[in-house]
């Protein structure tokens, strides 16, 4: 088991001792006995998530751009220094292996974060290019997310945060500690990720929490994060999709096009792994499409009423797939879902047959009560479910 | 066509949250609706005002729980800015330095109860279940028009018989508890369960909110249940705060109403309802303007609705008598503070409770004594204080590092004796509040940058609620259900044709709830108006 460089602080604060493991790193599920306050901090004030366990690779060398363009679906040659890209990468069959965030640190220098660790694969695919790949997972990383995250950072740094655009990064000092700040996150809100050398992790944490007192800052764990990322319509590996390299059966694999992240697949750039298969898939037509579902609460309420129960709302996000039907025929599955406290809606991410994916289509989703299978009505909607303008806005929030 | 001559389907008098809710539902049903609000801002008792630069006061009502999910859903309020954040529970500091906390997490609360009494901890979950069941039993009644048992009519008979079977299905034991809750005092009711005084005081204080009664007065157990009926996203009896103060709830409802086409005017006080041949046809504003509509709806309290807007000759004498006897007896005040920093409560072991409601009600005797002071027409020397620091959860309320504190105070009797003028009495009342709070939070006085003190007369004068009663009339059993506001006039209609009522003085009563507005709109539409 490995400990994040922030562990001296997070372990003190994780009151319910509610931890889980992420790549064998200890990760707090929540810091208070109830994660709803943490969720609300993300949407109303600001919160900090210790995302240090996320696998990180430093990719550098004269051929770094060529190398990355060969393996990921985004067009890396068009990524400016200081810019950040969301990208996927596939196998030769065009099936997604993982998704992650690519940061261009310099002309020949990148950082890639991934869901699963991929060092072996990244190295196996250098194809004699002049590039070096290092695992830099030990780097400390904090996600500071929420409407007041910018105001908070501005009290610690002279950096021009008002003009730091969404999916861009800068080098800066926070309370005198050298860091990189990227305007990125997994919550769909205004937010930043802060990258720091491990030995300065604790002082950074302390400085942020000291300043955070004025902004109702709280640490948040995985439970709150899951709710936020579903509202933001962001996918999670091992929930909304599986890595093609880690499953056995074809039906468990999916393509980025089916997952609704086709916008991050630059089909017309030079060769990349899986390109041919993806082009063929596009020509053939997609087997699945990913959409949002809004569960009809009146319908769900009626299902619970059959059991003499009041409406039950999933306060904790669920991530076990459930069947979705139309006219009694299964047409796909919902892969994660949650009650959305800000939207006052029960939402889910679903993969359905394409003829059922236009917004407004009425479908049924399975709910199980007392081990009995029931169905509730739901409506297909576009994602993200929640997309405040502050996520991308500049200047005063 | 100029606005003066425009003919509306409906005019709603009063832009309180219930008036706005009624307007939103009527507009959604395709009606041409005009809302006329006396003040410069909407919301009535649910408003936010920046009375000190940079500090937002949630001036009167401050916590939200009773607003039902149907209204949130049907009016799509989150889209219009509804954003309610849960509080951390409640914290009651005691006079001996100990405290009692009630957490959102049940097991945490149980640990707290156990710290005070193992016996109470054993029974607490049983009590919680019973209250939950009672709430579930009563909830359906709150979302329907109460049938009048004396004169039920066909649909009323159906509802009554549905009630009958509904109550039978409760089972004997719950039925008995329901009867008890309807009639007993909060203190007696709770004493049948618990031995811990501070626990009883913390629960019992809810039973006196908005009444001119003490925790040992019969009828207060029902008030307790009334406030238990709320929820936040299915979590029963949880209270939260609206982002930017409770004015945000009113603004969200107003925005929904506008999105359906309703027209809303502020600074438009209504003087009178125009009645012709026993039928309401329009209103006269204080400035003399007349505006006509097929339907007139009052979102004001019963006294204003029946004794100000219309003439006695247009009403049956039994109604006039009932309204004149309707008990308002405002007993609550408010103190809003702008603070230089977070106050310190030495008894607060768990600092997260700064995001909870801090309840100054250390014992049952404390509450009863507070009532004793008020009984003879004064304010409590050591009042019940319900404090919330919204800025600890919602940084939009105050500048960084600064805070606002919202203090709900009981008792302040509406009929304070004639000694001194009102300004002096208000000052003395405000002083009693700060003196009391200081006993539990010694640094509070030094942190105060600005203070607003509100007595029941201020509520009457500013919000227009008779005697400043927070619920538009006490929530007593003889003023509830088919007797709210008067027997025979509980179905949102009045003896004057096309004149309706939709404020908190109608079923199911006060609080930021919207249900009176929603049910009134449904009845109006049913009448074909
Ligand atoms: C101090 C205080 C604290 C409270 N705390 C809470 C709380 O924390 N939580 C909770 O749920 N509830 C609380 N309440 C109760 C709750 O706020 C009220 O029950 C509710 O807001 C009343 O809403 P309403 O729409 O029925 O009436 P009101 O809000 O009273 O609205 C009536 C409107 O009519 C307008 N009006 C009056 N006369 C005229 C006229 N002649 N012409 C035009 N317009 C007119 C008024 O200006 C007002 O806007 C509190 C109330 C008070 C006073």
PDB file of N, CA and C in Angstrom, chain B residues 121 171 337 344:
ATOM      1  N   UNK B 121     -30.156   6.691  24.331  1.00  0.00           N
ATOM      2  CA  UNK B 121     -29.536   6.233  23.086  1.00  0.00           C
ATOM      3  C   UNK B 121     -30.229   4.979  22.585  1.00  0.00           C
ATOM      4  N   UNK B 171     -52.171   1.560  11.800  1.00  0.00           N
ATOM      5  CA  UNK B 171     -52.081   0.661  12.956  1.00  0.00           C
ATOM      6  C   UNK B 171     -52.350   1.450  14.225  1.00  0.00           C
ATOM      7  N   UNK B 337     -26.449  39.793  12.225  1.00  0.00           N
ATOM      8  CA  UNK B 337     -25.152  40.389  12.554  1.00  0.00           C
ATOM      9  C   UNK B 337     -24.176  40.268  11.387  1.00  0.00           C
ATOM     10  N   UNK B 344     -16.574  32.249  18.428  1.00  0.00           N
ATOM     11  CA  UNK B 344     -16.059  31.073  19.114  1.00  0.00           C
ATOM     12  C   UNK B 344     -17.095  30.595  20.134  1.00  0.00           C
TER      13      UNK B 344
END
